[in-house]
CSV table of C-alpha atoms in Angstrom, one decimal:
chain,number,residue,atom,x,y,z
A,959,ALA,CA,157.4,83.9,95.7
A,960,ARG,CA,161.1,83.7,94.4
A,961,ASP,CA,164.1,82.0,96.3
A,962,PRO,CA,166.3,84.0,98.4
A,963,ASP,CA,168.7,84.5,95.6
A,964,GLY,CA,166.3,84.0,92.8
A,965,LEU,CA,165.3,86.2,89.7
A,966,ASP,CA,162.4,88.5,90.1
A,967,ILE,CA,162.2,89.1,86.3
A,968,MET,CA,163.4,86.4,84.0
A,969,LEU,CA,163.4,85.5,80.0
A,970,PHE,CA,162.5,82.1,79.4
A,971,ASP,CA,162.8,80.0,76.6
A,972,PRO,CA,159.9,77.7,76.1
A,973,GLU,CA,161.6,75.8,73.0
A,974,THR,CA,164.3,74.7,75.3
A,975,ASP,CA,163.1,75.1,78.7
A,976,THR,CA,165.8,77.3,79.7
A,977,ILE,CA,165.9,80.7,81.6
A,978,LEU,CA,168.0,83.0,79.4
A,979,GLY,CA,168.7,85.9,81.9
A,980,GLY,CA,167.0,87.8,84.3
A,981,VAL,CA,167.3,90.7,87.1
A,982,ARG,CA,166.7,90.8,90.7
A,983,ASP,CA,164.5,93.5,92.6
A,984,GLU,CA,167.8,94.7,94.5
A,985,GLU,CA,169.5,95.5,91.4
A,986,LEU,CA,166.8,97.9,90.1
A,987,GLY,CA,166.4,100.0,93.0
A,988,GLY,CA,162.8,99.0,93.9
A,989,ALA,CA,160.4,96.4,94.0
A,990,THR,CA,159.0,94.9,90.9
A,991,TYR,CA,155.4,94.4,89.8
A,992,THR,CA,154.7,93.4,86.1
A,993,ALA,CA,156.9,93.2,83.1
A,994,TRP,CA,156.1,94.2,79.5
A,995,THR,CA,157.9,94.2,76.1
A,996,ASP,CA,157.6,96.1,72.9
A,997,ASP,CA,159.3,93.2,71.3
A,998,GLU,CA,162.6,94.6,71.7
A,999,PHE,CA,162.9,96.0,75.1
A,1000,ILE,CA,161.7,95.0,78.7
A,1001,TYR,CA,159.5,97.4,80.5
A,1002,VAL,CA,159.1,96.7,84.3
A,1003,LEU,CA,156.6,98.5,86.5
A,1004,MET,CA,158.5,99.6,89.7
A,1005,GLU,CA,157.4,99.8,93.1
A,1006,PRO,CA,158.9,102.1,96.1
A,1007,THR,CA,159.8,99.6,99.0
A,1008,GLY,CA,159.2,99.7,102.8
A,1009,TYR,CA,155.3,100.2,102.7
A,1010,ALA,CA,155.2,96.3,103.4
A,1011,PRO,CA,157.3,93.4,103.3
A,1012,GLY,CA,158.6,92.2,99.8
A,1013,SER,CA,156.1,92.2,96.9
A,1014,ALA,CA,153.1,93.6,98.8
A,1015,THR,CA,154.7,97.1,99.0
A,1016,GLY,CA,152.8,98.6,96.3
A,1017,MET,CA,149.3,97.2,96.9
A,1018,THR,CA,149.8,97.8,100.8
A,1019,ALA,CA,150.9,101.3,100.0
A,1020,ILE,CA,147.9,102.2,97.8
A,1021,ARG,CA,145.4,100.8,100.2
A,1022,ASP,CA,146.8,102.9,103.1
A,1023,PHE,CA,146.9,105.9,100.5
A,1024,TYR,CA,142.9,105.5,99.8
A,1025,ARG,CA,142.2,104.8,103.3
A,1026,GLY,CA,143.9,107.9,104.5
A,1027,LYS,CA,146.8,106.4,106.4
A,1028,LEU,CA,149.2,107.8,104.0
A,1029,THR,CA,149.0,111.4,102.4
A,1030,THR,CA,151.5,111.0,99.7
A,1031,MET,CA,154.0,108.2,98.6
A,1032,ARG,CA,157.5,107.8,97.1
A,1033,PRO,CA,157.5,107.8,93.3
A,1034,PHE,CA,156.6,104.7,91.3
A,1035,TRP,CA,158.4,104.5,87.9
A,1036,ILE,CA,159.1,102.1,85.0
A,1037,ALA,CA,162.4,100.8,84.1
A,1038,ARG,CA,163.5,99.8,80.4
A,1039,ILE,CA,165.9,97.1,80.2
A,1040,ASP,CA,168.2,95.5,77.4
A,1041,PRO,CA,167.3,91.7,77.7
A,1042,GLU,CA,170.9,91.1,76.1
A,1043,THR,CA,172.8,92.7,78.9
A,1044,TRP,CA,169.9,93.3,81.7
A,1045,GLU,CA,171.1,97.0,81.9
A,1046,VAL,CA,168.7,99.7,82.9
A,1047,LEU,CA,168.5,102.0,79.8
A,1048,GLN,CA,166.0,104.4,80.9
A,1049,GLU,CA,163.7,105.2,83.6
A,1050,TYR,CA,160.5,106.8,83.4
A,1051,PRO,CA,158.6,108.6,86.3
A,1052,PHE,CA,154.9,108.9,85.7
A,1053,PRO,CA,151.9,111.1,87.3
A,1054,GLY,CA,150.5,108.4,89.4
A,1055,PHE,CA,150.7,105.6,92.2
A,1056,ARG,CA,151.2,102.0,91.6
A,1057,GLY,CA,151.1,101.3,87.8
A,1058,ASN,CA,149.3,98.3,86.8
A,1059,TRP,CA,149.7,97.9,83.0
A,1060,ILE,CA,151.5,99.1,80.0
A,1061,THR,CA,150.0,99.1,76.4
A,1062,PHE,CA,152.3,100.2,73.6
A,1063,ASP,CA,151.1,101.6,70.5
A,1064,SER,CA,152.1,99.7,67.1
A,1065,LYS,CA,154.6,102.2,66.1
A,1066,LYS,CA,156.4,102.1,69.4
A,1067,GLU,CA,156.0,105.9,70.1
A,1068,PHE,CA,154.0,105.8,73.0
A,1069,MET,CA,153.0,103.7,76.2
A,1070,TYR,CA,149.9,104.0,78.0
A,1071,VAL,CA,150.3,103.3,82.0
A,1072,THR,CA,147.4,102.9,84.2
A,1073,GLY,CA,147.9,104.0,87.8
A,1074,ALA,CA,145.5,102.5,90.5
A,1075,GLY,CA,146.3,104.3,93.3
A,1076,THR,CA,145.3,107.8,91.7
A,1077,SER,CA,142.7,106.8,89.1
A,1078,ASN,CA,144.4,107.7,86.0
A,1079,ILE,CA,146.2,106.7,83.1
A,1080,SER,CA,149.3,108.4,81.6
A,1081,LYS,CA,150.5,108.7,77.7
A,1082,ILE,CA,154.4,108.4,77.6
A,1083,ASN,CA,156.6,109.3,74.8
A,1084,ILE,CA,159.0,106.2,74.8
A,1085,SER,CA,162.1,108.0,73.5
A,1086,THR,CA,161.9,111.4,75.8
A,1087,GLY,CA,159.9,110.3,78.7
A,1088,GLU,CA,157.6,113.2,78.4
A,1089,ILE,CA,154.2,112.9,79.3
A,1090,ALA,CA,151.8,113.6,76.5
A,1091,TRP,CA,148.8,113.5,78.9
A,1092,ALA,CA,147.5,112.4,81.8
A,1093,ALA,CA,143.7,111.8,82.5
A,1094,GLY,CA,141.1,110.5,85.1
A,1095,THR,CA,139.7,106.9,84.8
A,1096,GLY,CA,137.1,104.9,87.0
A,1097,ILE,CA,138.1,103.6,90.4
A,1098,GLY,CA,141.4,101.7,90.7
A,1099,PRO,CA,142.2,101.0,87.1
A,1100,TYR,CA,144.1,98.0,86.2
A,1101,GLY,CA,144.5,96.7,82.3
A,1102,CYS,CA,143.9,98.8,79.2
A,1103,GLY,CA,143.7,98.2,75.6
A,1104,LEU,CA,143.8,100.0,72.2
A,1105,ASN,CA,140.9,99.6,69.6
A,1106,ALA,CA,142.1,98.7,65.9
A,1107,ASP,CA,142.7,102.3,64.7
A,1108,GLU,CA,144.6,103.4,67.9
A,1109,SER,CA,142.1,106.2,68.4
A,1110,GLU,CA,140.9,105.1,71.6
A,1111,ILE,CA,142.3,103.4,74.9
A,1112,TRP,CA,139.8,101.3,77.0
A,1113,VAL,CA,140.6,101.0,80.8
A,1114,ALA,CA,139.3,98.4,83.0
A,1115,ASP,CA,138.1,100.3,86.2
A,1116,LYS,CA,138.9,97.2,88.6
A,1117,GLY,CA,138.9,99.3,91.9
A,1118,GLU,CA,142.4,97.8,92.7
A,1119,GLY,CA,143.3,98.9,96.1
A,1120,THR,CA,139.7,99.9,97.1
A,1121,GLY,CA,138.2,96.5,97.5
A,1122,HIS,CA,138.1,95.6,93.9
A,1123,LEU,CA,134.5,96.5,93.2
A,1124,GLY,CA,135.0,98.8,90.4
A,1125,ARG,CA,132.6,97.8,87.5
A,1126,THR,CA,133.0,100.1,84.8
A,1127,ILE,CA,135.2,100.6,81.6
A,1128,THR,CA,136.4,104.1,80.8
A,1129,VAL,CA,137.1,105.1,77.0
A,1130,LEU,CA,139.6,107.6,76.4
A,1131,GLU,CA,140.7,109.5,73.0
A,1132,THR,CA,144.4,108.6,72.5
A,1133,ALA,CA,145.2,112.1,70.9
A,1134,THR,CA,144.0,114.2,73.9
A,1135,GLY,CA,143.1,111.9,76.8
A,1136,ARG,CA,139.5,113.4,76.7
A,1137,ILE,CA,137.0,110.9,78.0
A,1138,LEU,CA,134.8,109.6,75.7
A,1139,ASP,CA,132.4,107.2,77.4
A,1140,THR,CA,131.9,105.0,80.6
A,1141,LEU,CA,130.7,101.7,80.2
A,1142,PHE,CA,129.2,99.2,82.6
A,1143,SER,CA,130.6,95.5,82.7
A,1144,GLY,CA,131.4,93.3,85.6
A,1145,TYR,CA,132.5,93.5,89.2
A,1146,LYS,CA,136.3,93.4,89.2
A,1147,VAL,CA,137.1,93.9,85.5
A,1148,ASP,CA,140.5,93.9,85.1
A,1149,HIS,CA,141.8,92.9,81.6
A,1150,VAL,CA,140.3,94.5,78.3
A,1151,LEU,CA,141.7,93.4,75.0
A,1152,LEU,CA,141.0,94.1,71.5
A,1153,SER,CA,140.1,90.6,69.6
A,1154,PRO,CA,141.6,89.1,66.7
A,1155,ASN,CA,139.2,90.3,64.4
A,1156,GLY,CA,139.6,93.7,65.5
A,1157,ARG,CA,135.8,94.6,65.8
A,1158,GLU,CA,135.4,93.6,69.5
A,1159,MET,CA,136.9,94.4,73.1
A,1160,TRP,CA,136.7,91.6,75.6
A,1161,ALA,CA,136.8,92.6,79.2
A,1162,THR,CA,137.2,89.7,81.9
A,1163,SER,CA,135.4,90.0,85.5
A,1164,ASN,CA,137.1,88.1,88.1
A,1165,GLY,CA,134.4,89.1,90.4
A,1166,GLU,CA,131.4,87.4,88.5
A,1167,GLY,CA,133.2,84.8,86.5
A,1168,ARG,CA,132.3,86.2,83.1
A,1169,ILE,CA,133.9,87.9,79.9
A,1170,PHE,CA,132.1,90.8,78.5
A,1171,VAL,CA,132.2,91.5,75.0
A,1172,PHE,CA,131.8,95.1,73.5
A,1173,ASP,CA,131.3,96.2,69.8
A,1174,ALA,CA,134.6,98.2,69.5
A,1175,VAL,CA,133.1,100.7,67.3
A,1176,SER,CA,129.3,101.5,68.8
A,1177,ARG,CA,130.8,100.4,72.4
A,1178,GLU,CA,127.6,98.6,73.1
A,1179,GLN,CA,127.7,95.3,75.1
A,1180,ILE,CA,126.9,92.5,72.6
A,1181,LYS,CA,127.6,89.4,74.4
A,1182,VAL,CA,128.3,88.1,78.1
A,1183,ILE,CA,130.3,84.9,78.3
A,1184,ASP,CA,130.0,82.8,81.8
A,1185,MET,CA,132.9,80.8,82.7
A,1186,PRO,CA,132.4,76.8,83.6
A,1187,GLN,CA,131.8,76.4,87.4
A,1188,PHE,CA,132.2,80.4,87.9
A,1189,GLY,CA,135.7,80.2,87.0
A,1190,ASP,CA,138.0,83.4,87.5
A,1191,PRO,CA,138.9,84.5,84.0
A,1192,HIS,CA,142.5,86.4,84.9
A,1193,GLY,CA,143.8,87.0,81.5
A,1194,LEU,CA,142.8,86.2,77.7
A,1195,VAL,CA,144.4,83.8,75.1
A,1196,TRP,CA,143.0,83.5,71.6
A,1197,VAL,CA,143.9,80.2,69.6
A,1198,HIS,CA,143.5,79.2,66.2
A,1199,TYR,CA,143.1,75.8,65.1
A,1200,ASP,CA,143.7,74.9,61.3
A,1201,GLN,CA,141.8,72.2,59.2
A,1202,ASP,CA,144.4,69.7,60.6
A,1203,GLY,CA,144.0,70.6,64.1
A,1204,ASN,CA,147.2,72.4,64.5
A,1205,ALA,CA,146.9,75.3,67.1
A,1206,ARG,CA,148.8,78.7,67.1
A,1207,VAL,CA,148.5,81.5,69.8
A,1208,ILE,CA,147.4,84.5,68.0
A,1209,ARG,CA,146.6,86.9,71.0
A,1210,ASP,CA,147.4,87.0,74.7
A,1211,GLN,CA,148.2,89.7,77.1
A,1212,GLY,CA,151.4,90.4,75.4
A,1213,GLY,CA,149.9,91.4,72.1
A,1214,PHE,CA,149.2,89.8,68.8
A,1215,HIS,CA,151.4,86.9,67.3
A,1216,ASN,CA,151.7,84.4,64.5
A,1217,GLY,CA,150.7,86.7,61.7
A,1218,ILE,CA,147.7,88.2,63.2
A,1219,ASN,CA,147.6,91.8,63.9
A,1220,PRO,CA,144.6,94.3,63.6
A,1221,PHE,CA,146.6,97.3,64.0
A,1222,LYS,CA,148.1,96.3,60.9
A,1223,GLY,CA,145.0,95.3,59.2
A,1224,LEU,CA,145.6,91.4,59.6
A,1225,THR,CA,142.6,90.0,61.0
A,1226,LEU,CA,141.0,86.5,61.9
A,1227,ASP,CA,137.4,86.0,62.2
């Protein structure tokens, strides 16, 4: 929905209400989907153009692929960008179509990328670009998140590109990519994030207007939170209020913030 001469990826400073920089699709050689950061560089999920106008290209491509209108597609990839110069430092191909989500490990050694069009997830060495492993998931995966000791990656099987009727979560071993469990949740579950206490995984269901909460160790479903007026929970933000009522964001889609980080043992109940 950008202006004809507008930016597709931008860096915004909320303190000054200023756009600090950005880049256009045309400068990256494809269409951009979502952008992520390891707190140093920007990583953009890139899509080949030509399958549909503008930003619809990736979704249209995987829909046609699942329905047999396409038998293969041009590669999807990840662009690593320097936020100071906006130059592409590295490009990462991955074994899958239409990447949806990137999760980084705490050491910034590996990133995990879900492929909606191929129902799989890849573990990629950030330095070398080597594929450590790739493994199947449930149908049309979207979001993914690590547990507190980073031994497991939880994948939201949304059904992206297939009608959005997925309703499972696939749990895989990060060392090998071996599937450990399949958990039932809600229809169209798309984000799954570790909570600030490090003990729970929260999964949002767009289709049912609910958040499903799982014990991160036993993997048992421990709570279902209904959204007011059947609202669509598309993303999660945790806010902590101190005794004086001052608020601080401690967890969102981009990671943990403001002194809270279960991966380093810094938790908040």
